[in-house]
Every structure is written in structure tokens, then in C-alpha cells.
PDB file of C-alpha atoms in Angstrom:
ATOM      1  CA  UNK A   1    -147.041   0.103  54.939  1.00 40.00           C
ATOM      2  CA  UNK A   2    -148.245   2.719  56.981  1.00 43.00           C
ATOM      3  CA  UNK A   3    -149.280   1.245  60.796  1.00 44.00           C
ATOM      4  CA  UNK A   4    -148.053   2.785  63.536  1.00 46.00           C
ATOM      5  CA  UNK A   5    -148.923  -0.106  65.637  1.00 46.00           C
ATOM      6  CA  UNK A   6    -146.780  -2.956  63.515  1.00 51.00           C
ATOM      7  CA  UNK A   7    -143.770  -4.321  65.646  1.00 58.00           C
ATOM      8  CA  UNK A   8    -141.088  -4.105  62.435  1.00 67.00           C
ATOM      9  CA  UNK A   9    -141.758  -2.095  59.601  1.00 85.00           C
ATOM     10  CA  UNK A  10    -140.146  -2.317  56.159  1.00 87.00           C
ATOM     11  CA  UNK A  11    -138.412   0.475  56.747  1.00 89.00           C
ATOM     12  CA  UNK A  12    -137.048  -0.257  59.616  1.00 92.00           C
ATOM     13  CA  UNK A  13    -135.838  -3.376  58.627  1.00 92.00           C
ATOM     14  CA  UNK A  14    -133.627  -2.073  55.660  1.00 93.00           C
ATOM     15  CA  UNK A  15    -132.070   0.347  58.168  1.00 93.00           C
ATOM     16  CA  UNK A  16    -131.411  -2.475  60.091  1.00 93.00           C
ATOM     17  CA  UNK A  17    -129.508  -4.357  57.392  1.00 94.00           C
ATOM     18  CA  UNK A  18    -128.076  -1.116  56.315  1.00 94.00           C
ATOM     19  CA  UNK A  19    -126.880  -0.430  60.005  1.00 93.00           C
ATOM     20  CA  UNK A  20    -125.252  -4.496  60.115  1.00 93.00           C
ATOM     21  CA  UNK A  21    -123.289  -4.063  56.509  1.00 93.00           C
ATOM     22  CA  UNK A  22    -121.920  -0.773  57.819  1.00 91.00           C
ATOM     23  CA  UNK A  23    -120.460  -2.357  60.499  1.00 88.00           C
ATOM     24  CA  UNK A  24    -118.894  -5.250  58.681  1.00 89.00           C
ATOM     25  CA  UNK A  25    -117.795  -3.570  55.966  1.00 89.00           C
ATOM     26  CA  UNK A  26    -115.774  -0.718  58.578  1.00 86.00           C
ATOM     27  CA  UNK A  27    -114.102  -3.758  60.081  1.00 81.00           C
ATOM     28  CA  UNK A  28    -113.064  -5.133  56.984  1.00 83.00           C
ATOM     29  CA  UNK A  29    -111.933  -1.869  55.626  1.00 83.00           C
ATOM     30  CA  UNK A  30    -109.877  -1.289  58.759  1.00 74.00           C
ATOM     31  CA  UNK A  31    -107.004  -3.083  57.351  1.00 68.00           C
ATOM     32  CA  UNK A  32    -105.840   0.055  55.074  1.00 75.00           C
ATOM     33  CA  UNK A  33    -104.437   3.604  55.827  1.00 73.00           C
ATOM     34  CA  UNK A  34    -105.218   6.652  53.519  1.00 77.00           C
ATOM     35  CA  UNK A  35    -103.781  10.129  54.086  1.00 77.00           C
ATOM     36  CA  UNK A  36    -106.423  12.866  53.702  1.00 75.00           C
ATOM     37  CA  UNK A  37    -105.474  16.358  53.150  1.00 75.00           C
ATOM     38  CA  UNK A  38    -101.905  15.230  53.265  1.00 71.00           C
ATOM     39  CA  UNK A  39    -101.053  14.966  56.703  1.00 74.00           C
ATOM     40  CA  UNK A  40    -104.279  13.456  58.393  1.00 74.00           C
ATOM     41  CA  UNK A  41    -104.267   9.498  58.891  1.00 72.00           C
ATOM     42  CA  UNK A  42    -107.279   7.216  58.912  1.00 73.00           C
ATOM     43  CA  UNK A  43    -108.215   3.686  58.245  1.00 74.00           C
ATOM     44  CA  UNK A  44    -111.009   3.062  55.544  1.00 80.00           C
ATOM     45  CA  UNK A  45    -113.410   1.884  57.930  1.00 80.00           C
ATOM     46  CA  UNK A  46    -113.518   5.945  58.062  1.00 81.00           C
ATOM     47  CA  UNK A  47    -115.446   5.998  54.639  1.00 85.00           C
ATOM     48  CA  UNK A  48    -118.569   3.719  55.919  1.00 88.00           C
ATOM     49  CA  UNK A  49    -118.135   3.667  59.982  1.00 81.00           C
ATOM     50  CA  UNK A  50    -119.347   6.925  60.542  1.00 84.00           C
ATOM     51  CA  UNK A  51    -122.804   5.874  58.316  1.00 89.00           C
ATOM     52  CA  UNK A  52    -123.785   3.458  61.088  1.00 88.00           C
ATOM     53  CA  UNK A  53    -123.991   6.253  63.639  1.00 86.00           C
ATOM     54  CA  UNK A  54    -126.243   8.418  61.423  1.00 90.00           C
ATOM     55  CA  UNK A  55    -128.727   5.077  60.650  1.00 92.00           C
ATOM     56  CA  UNK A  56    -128.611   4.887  64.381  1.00 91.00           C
ATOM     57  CA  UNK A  57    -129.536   8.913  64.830  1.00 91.00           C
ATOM     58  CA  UNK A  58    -132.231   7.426  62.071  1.00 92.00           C
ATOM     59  CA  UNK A  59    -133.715   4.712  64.080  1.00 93.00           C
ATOM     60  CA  UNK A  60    -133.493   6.415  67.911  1.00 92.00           C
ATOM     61  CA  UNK A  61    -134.943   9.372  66.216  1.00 91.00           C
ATOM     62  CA  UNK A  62    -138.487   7.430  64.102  1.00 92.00           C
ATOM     63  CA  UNK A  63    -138.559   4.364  66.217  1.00 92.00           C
ATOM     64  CA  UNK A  64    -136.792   4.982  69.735  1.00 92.00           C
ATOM     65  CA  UNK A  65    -134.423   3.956  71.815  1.00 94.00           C
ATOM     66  CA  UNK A  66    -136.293   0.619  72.645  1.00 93.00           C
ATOM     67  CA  UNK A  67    -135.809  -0.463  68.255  1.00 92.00           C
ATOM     68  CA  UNK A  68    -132.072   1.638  68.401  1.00 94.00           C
ATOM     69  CA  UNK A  69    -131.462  -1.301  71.149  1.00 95.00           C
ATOM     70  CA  UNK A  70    -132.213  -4.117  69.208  1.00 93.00           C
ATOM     71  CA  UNK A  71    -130.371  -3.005  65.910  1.00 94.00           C
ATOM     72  CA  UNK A  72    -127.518  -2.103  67.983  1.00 95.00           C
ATOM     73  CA  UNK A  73    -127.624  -5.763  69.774  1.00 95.00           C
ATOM     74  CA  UNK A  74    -128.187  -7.703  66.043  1.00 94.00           C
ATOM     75  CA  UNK A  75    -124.733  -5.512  64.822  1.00 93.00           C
ATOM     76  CA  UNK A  76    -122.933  -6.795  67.476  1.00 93.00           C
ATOM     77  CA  UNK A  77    -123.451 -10.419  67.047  1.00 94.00           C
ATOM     78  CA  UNK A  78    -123.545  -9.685  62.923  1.00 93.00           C
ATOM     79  CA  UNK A  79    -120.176  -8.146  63.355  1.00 90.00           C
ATOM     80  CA  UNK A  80    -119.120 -10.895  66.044  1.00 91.00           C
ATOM     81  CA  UNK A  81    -120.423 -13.664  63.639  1.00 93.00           C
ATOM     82  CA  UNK A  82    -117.968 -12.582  60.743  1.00 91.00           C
ATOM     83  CA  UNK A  83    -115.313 -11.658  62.802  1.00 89.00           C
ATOM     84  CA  UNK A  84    -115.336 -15.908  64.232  1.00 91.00           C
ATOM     85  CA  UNK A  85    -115.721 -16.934  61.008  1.00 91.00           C
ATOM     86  CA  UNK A  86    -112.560 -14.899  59.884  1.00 89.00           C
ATOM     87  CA  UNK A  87    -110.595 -16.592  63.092  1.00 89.00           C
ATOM     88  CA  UNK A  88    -111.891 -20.049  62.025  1.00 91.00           C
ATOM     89  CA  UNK A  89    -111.160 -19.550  58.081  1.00 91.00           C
ATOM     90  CA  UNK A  90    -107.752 -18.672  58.865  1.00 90.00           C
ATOM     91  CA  UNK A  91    -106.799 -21.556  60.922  1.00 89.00           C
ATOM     92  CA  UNK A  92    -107.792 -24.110  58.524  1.00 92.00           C
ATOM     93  CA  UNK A  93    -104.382 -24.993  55.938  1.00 91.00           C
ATOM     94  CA  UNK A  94    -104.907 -23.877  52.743  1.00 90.00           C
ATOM     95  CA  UNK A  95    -104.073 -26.244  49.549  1.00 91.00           C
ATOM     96  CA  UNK A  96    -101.098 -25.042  48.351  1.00 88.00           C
ATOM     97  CA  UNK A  97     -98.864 -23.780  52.091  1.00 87.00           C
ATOM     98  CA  UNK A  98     -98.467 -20.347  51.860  1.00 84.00           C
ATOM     99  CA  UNK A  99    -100.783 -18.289  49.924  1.00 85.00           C
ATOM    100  CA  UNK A 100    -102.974 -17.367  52.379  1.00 86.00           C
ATOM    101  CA  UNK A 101    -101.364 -14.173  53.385  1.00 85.00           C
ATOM    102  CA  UNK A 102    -103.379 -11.361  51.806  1.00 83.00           C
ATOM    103  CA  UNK A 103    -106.511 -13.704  52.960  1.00 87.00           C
ATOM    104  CA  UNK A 104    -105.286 -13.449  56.601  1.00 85.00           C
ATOM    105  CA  UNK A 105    -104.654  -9.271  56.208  1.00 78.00           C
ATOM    106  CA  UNK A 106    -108.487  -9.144  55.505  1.00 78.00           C
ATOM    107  CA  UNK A 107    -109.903 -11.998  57.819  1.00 82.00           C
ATOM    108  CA  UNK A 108    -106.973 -12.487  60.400  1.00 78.00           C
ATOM    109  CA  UNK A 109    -108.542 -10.133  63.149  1.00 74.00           C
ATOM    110  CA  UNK A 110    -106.194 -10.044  66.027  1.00 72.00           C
ATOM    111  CA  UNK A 111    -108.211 -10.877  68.857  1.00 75.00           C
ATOM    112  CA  UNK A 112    -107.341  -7.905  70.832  1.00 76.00           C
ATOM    113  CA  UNK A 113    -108.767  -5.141  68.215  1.00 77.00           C
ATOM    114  CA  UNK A 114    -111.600  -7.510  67.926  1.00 83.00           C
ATOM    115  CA  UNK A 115    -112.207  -7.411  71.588  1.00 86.00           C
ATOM    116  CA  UNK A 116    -111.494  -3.609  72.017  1.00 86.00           C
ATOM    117  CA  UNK A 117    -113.640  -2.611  68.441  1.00 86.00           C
ATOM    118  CA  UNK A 118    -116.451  -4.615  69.841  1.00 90.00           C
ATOM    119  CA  UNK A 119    -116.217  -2.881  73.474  1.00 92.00           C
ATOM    120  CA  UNK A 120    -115.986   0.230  71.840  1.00 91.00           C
ATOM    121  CA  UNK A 121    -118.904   0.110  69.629  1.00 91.00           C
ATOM    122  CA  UNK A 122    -121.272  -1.196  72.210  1.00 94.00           C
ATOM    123  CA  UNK A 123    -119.901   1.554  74.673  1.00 95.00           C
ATOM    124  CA  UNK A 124    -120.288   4.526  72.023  1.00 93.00           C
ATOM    125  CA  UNK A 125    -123.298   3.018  70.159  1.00 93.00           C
ATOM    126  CA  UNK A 126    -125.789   2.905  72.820  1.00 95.00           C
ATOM    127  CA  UNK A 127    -124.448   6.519  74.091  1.00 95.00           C
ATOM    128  CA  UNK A 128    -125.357   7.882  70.838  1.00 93.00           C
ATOM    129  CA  UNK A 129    -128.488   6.676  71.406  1.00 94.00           C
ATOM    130  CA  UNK A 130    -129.515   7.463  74.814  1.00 95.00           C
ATOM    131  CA  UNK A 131    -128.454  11.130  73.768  1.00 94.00           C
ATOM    132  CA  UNK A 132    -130.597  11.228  71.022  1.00 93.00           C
ATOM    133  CA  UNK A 133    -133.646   9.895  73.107  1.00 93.00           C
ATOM    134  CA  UNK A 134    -133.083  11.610  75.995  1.00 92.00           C
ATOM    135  CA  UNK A 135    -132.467  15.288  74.225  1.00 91.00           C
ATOM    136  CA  UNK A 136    -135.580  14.113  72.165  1.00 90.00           C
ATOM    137  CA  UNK A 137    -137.728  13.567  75.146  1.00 86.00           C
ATOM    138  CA  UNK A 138    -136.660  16.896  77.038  1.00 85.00           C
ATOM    139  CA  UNK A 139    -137.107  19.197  73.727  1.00 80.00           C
ATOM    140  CA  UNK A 140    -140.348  17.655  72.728  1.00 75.00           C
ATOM    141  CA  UNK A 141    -139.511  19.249  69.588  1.00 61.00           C
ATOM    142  CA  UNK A 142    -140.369  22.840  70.148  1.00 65.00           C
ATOM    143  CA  UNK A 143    -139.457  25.542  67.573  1.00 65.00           C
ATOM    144  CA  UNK A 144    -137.715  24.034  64.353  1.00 76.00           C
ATOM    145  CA  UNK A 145    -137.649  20.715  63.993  1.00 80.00           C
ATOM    146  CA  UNK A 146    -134.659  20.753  61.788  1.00 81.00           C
ATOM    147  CA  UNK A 147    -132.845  22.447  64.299  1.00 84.00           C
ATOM    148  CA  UNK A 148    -133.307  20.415  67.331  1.00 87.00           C
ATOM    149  CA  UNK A 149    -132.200  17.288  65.528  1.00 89.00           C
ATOM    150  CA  UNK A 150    -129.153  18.810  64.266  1.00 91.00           C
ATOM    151  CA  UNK A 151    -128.408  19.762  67.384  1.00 91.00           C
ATOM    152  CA  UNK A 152    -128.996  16.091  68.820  1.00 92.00           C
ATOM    153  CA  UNK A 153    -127.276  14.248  65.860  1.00 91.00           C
ATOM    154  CA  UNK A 154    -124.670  16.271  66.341  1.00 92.00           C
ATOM    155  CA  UNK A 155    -124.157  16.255  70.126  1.00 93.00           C
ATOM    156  CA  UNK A 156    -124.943  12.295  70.224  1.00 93.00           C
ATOM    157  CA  UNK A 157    -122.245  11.651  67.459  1.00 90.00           C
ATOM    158  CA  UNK A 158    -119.595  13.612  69.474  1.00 92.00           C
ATOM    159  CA  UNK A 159    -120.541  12.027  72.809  1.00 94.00           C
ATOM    160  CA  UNK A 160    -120.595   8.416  70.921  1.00 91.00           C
ATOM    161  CA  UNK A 161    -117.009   8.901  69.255  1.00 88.00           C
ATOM    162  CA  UNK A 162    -115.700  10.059  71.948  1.00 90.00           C
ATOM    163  CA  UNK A 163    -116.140   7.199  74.180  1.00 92.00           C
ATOM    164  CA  UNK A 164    -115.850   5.142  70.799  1.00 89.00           C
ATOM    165  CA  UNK A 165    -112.113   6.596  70.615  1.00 87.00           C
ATOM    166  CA  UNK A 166    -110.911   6.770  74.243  1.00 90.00           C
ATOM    167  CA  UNK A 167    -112.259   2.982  74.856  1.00 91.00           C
ATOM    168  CA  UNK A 168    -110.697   1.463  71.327  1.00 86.00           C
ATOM    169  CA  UNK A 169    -107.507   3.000  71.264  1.00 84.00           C
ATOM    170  CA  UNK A 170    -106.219   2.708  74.269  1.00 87.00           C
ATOM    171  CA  UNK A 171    -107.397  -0.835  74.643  1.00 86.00           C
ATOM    172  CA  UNK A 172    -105.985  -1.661  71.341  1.00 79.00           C
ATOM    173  CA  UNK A 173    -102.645  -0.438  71.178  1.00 79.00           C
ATOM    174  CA  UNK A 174    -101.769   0.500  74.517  1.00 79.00           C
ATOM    175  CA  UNK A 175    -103.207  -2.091  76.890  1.00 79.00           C
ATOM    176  CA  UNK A 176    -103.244  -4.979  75.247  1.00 72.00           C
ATOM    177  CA  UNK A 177     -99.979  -4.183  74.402  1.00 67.00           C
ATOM    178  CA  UNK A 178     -98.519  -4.316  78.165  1.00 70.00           C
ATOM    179  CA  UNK A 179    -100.565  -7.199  78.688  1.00 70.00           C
ATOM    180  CA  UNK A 180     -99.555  -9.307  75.045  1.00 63.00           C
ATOM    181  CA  UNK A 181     -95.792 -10.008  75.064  1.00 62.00           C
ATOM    182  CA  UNK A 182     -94.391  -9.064  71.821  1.00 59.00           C
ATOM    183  CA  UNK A 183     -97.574  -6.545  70.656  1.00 61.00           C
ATOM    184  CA  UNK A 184     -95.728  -3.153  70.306  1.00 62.00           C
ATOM    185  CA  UNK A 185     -97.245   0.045  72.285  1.00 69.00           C
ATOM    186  CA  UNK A 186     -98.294   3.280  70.409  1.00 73.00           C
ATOM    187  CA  UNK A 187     -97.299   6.157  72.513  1.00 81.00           C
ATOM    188  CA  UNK A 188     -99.616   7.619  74.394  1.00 82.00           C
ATOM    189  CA  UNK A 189     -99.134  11.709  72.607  1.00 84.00           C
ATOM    190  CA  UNK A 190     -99.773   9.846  68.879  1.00 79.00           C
ATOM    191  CA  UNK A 191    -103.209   7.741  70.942  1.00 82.00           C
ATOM    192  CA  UNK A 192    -104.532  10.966  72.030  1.00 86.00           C
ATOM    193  CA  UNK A 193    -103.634  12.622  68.574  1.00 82.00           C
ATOM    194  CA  UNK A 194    -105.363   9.408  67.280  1.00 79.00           C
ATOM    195  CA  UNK A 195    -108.925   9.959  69.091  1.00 84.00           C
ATOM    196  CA  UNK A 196    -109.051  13.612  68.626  1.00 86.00           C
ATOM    197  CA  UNK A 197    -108.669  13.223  64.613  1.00 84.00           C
ATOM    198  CA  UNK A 198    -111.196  10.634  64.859  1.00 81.00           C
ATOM    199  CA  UNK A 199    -113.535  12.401  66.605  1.00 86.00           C
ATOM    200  CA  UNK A 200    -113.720  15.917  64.744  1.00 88.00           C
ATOM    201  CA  UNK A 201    -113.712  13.889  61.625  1.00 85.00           C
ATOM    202  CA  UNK A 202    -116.366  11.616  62.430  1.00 85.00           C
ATOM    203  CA  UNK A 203    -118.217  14.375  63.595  1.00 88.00           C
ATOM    204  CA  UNK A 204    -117.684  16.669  60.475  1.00 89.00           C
ATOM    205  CA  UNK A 205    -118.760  13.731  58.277  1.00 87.00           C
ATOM    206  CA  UNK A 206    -122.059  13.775  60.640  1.00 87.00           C
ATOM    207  CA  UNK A 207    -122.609  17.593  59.981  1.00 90.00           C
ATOM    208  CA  UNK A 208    -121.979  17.129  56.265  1.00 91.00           C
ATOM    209  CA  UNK A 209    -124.546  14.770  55.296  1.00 90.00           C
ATOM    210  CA  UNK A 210    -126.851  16.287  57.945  1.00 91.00           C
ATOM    211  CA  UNK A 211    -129.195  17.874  55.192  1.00 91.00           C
ATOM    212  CA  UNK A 212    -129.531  14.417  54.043  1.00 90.00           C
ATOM    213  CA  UNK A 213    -130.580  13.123  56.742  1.00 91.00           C
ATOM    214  CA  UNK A 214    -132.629  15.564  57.748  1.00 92.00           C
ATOM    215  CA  UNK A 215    -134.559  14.470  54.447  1.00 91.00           C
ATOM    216  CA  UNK A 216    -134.830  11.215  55.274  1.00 91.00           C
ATOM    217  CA  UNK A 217    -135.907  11.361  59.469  1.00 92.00           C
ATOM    218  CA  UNK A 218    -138.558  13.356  57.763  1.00 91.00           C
ATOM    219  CA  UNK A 219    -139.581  10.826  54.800  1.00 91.00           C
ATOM    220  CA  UNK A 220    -139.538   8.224  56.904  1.00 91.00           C
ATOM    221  CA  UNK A 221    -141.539   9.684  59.966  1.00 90.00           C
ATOM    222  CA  UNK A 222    -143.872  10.231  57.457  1.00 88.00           C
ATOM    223  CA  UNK A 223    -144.058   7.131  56.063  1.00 86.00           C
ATOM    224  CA  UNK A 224    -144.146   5.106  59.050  1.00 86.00           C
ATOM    225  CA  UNK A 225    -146.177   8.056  60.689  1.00 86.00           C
ATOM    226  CA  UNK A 226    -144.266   7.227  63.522  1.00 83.00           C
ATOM    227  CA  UNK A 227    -142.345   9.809  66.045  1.00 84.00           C
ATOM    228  CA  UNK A 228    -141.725   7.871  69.323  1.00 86.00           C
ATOM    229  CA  UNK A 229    -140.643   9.586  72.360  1.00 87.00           C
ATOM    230  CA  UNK A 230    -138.728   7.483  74.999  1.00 89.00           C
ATOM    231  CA  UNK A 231    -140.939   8.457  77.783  1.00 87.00           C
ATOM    232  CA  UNK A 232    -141.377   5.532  81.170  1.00 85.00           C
ATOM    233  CA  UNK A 233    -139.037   3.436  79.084  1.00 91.00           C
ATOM    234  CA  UNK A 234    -135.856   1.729  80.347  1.00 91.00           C
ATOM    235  CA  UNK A 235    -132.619   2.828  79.126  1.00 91.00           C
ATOM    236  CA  UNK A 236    -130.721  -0.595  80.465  1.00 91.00           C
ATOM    237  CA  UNK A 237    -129.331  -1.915  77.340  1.00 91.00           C
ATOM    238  CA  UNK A 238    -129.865  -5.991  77.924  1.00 88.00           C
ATOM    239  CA  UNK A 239    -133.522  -5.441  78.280  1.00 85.00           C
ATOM    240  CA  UNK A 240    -133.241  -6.681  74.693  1.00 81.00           C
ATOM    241  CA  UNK A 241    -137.165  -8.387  74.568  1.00 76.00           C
ATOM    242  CA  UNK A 242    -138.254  -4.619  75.136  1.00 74.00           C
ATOM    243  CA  UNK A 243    -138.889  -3.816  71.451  1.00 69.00           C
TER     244      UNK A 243
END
């Protein structure tokens, strides 16, 4: 399937369901700590979150910011979708009183983290996407091409987790907080402690698998023979039917 004038290719769409399970499955695996190294705290959503932000490097990078939009837009309301049907399954009784609890660790979001996840990602997502198109766009990918989109994967993760991590955090477990009687408030030396770890981590996970995704940008470019650049486009990200 090699036409560079097709609307949705087959590639695209399995990074688009790729980019949707990511999401859900961080969410779900937000509900359990690990230590790494020892002394360095982070949710499980650690081990698949950071994979959405490379699929989006993936899709800005082939297909443009215009198709980075619309994945980013159809993980939102993927990741919304579960998240109401969580709410709802956990409101309705179950047979025997009771034994619902673990059920309600997975599916119980607290409307607050869902509120301040889902701000977050559409904040950091469509950052790491502009960056990519717009570095893209002003390179026009002279000297090595491996290179340049290191250097934009890398930049666009850190500028994405970044405002992923100063919106979630303190929205989550400081504001909220103050506004939610009862909700206690992380201080604000372990939140800032909190986004730092997550960014340098998030971004050495993006500079580890970079060779692999290096491989694949390429594979697929090749296969789709598509390389967009972003050029008279809009960067506004509700012009959704701009695809």
C-alpha cells in the first residue's frame, strides 16, 4: 500500500491503535508504584506512557502535524471513553456487597487525576508535536537525517514532559487538593522532585530506544513514501477536519 495520495494508510492506522492502547494501558497501570534503582519512584504507567510520545514523534515525523492532530484527538476521547466507563462500572452494586475493592483500585479514577491526566496529555501531546513539525520544517533535513531527528525527538519529548509534568502534578495533588476538602496536599519540594524525575526519565527512555525508532521513521517513510512537511498549515489544534 504504497500511495502517497491515500487519506489513511495501513500504517498509519496501526500507529494509531498503537498510540490509543498506550494511553489506556498508562492510565490503568498508574495505580502501582515501583522503585527503580532503589531510590527513584514511578508509577507503571512509566513502562508504556513514554511509547505514546515516540508513536507520536512517528506520526508528526511520516504524516505531519495535520494526522499527529487527529491521533492525538481519537486518544483523548479513547482514553476519556474508558475512563467513564470505569466511573459508571463502579457505581453500579455488585452481587455480593463488598468485593468490589480491588475492581475500584483499577477502574475507580478519581475525577480530579482524570481531569488533570487528561489536561496534561492534551497540553504536552500536541507540544511534542508542534516541535517536531516545526524543527522539521525549519531543518528541511539538511546533513544527516538521523541526526536531525534525534535532535527533534529528543527536544519535542523534553518540551512535551515538561509541560506534561508541571500541568499534572500540580493539578493533581496540589490544587485539587485546596480546592477538594479532605484530598491531602503533596508538598510542593517532593511535586517539583516529582516532575524533574519524570522528565529526565521519560526523556532517557526516548534516547534509548531512539535507534529503534530511527529504524522504523525510516521503514515506514519508505513504505508509505511519504515525508510531509508542515508548511501553510495551521497549527490550531481543534481544526480537527484538517487531516
Amino acid at each position: 500500500m504504497n500511495n502517497k495520495n491515500e487519506k489513511l494508510s495501513v500504517a498509519f492506522v496501526v500507529m494509531g491503535m498503537l498510540f490509543c492502547v498506550c494511553l489506556i494501558t498508562s492510565n490503568l497501570l498508574e495505580t502501582k508504584l515501583f522503585r527503580l534503582f532503589g531510590n527513584i519512584n514511578l508509577t507503571c504507567g512509566f513502562i508504556v506512557f513514554p511509547i505514546s510520545y515516540i508513536l507520536n514523534d512517528c506520526i508528526a515525523e511520516v504524516w505531519g502535524y495535520r494526522k499527529a492532530r487527529l491521533i492525538i484527538w481519537l486518544g483523548f476521547m479513547m482514553n476519556f471513553f474508558v475512563v467513564l466507563m470505569g466511573i459508571i462500572a463502579c457505581a453500579l452494586p455488585p452481587i455480593v456487597p463488598g468485593t468490589d475493592g480491588s475492581f475500584r483500585e483499577v477502574f475507580g479514577f478519581a475525577p480530579q487525576v482524570a481531569i488533570a491526566s487528561f489536561t496534561a496529555f492534551i497540553v504536552g501531546s500536541f507540544l511534542n508535536a508542534w516541535v517536531m513539525s516545526v524543527m522539521k520544517l525549519r531543518s528541511k533535513e539538511k546533513g544527516n537525517f538521523n541526526w536531525h531527528f534525534s535532535v527533534r525527538a529528543i527536544l519535542s519529548t523534553i518540551v512535551g514532559e515538561g509541560a506534561d509534568s508541571l500541568i499534572f502534578f500540580p493539578l493533581a495533588f496540589y490544587l485539587f487538593p485546596l480546592i477538594v476538602e479532605g484530598q491531602p496536599k503533596v508538598p510542593v519540594n517532593i511535586l517539583i522532585s516529582l516532575m524533574i524525575t519524570q522528565v529526565i526519565a521519560k526523556t532517557l527512555y526516548e534516547v534509548l530506544v531512539l535507534p529503534v525508532t530511527i529504524r522504523v521513521v525510516k521503514f515506514v517513510k519508505k513504505y508509505e513514501g511519504s515525508d510531509v512537511y508542515d508548511e501553510s498549515i495551521s497549527y490550531n489544534p481543534l481544526k480537527i477536519n484538517q487531516i
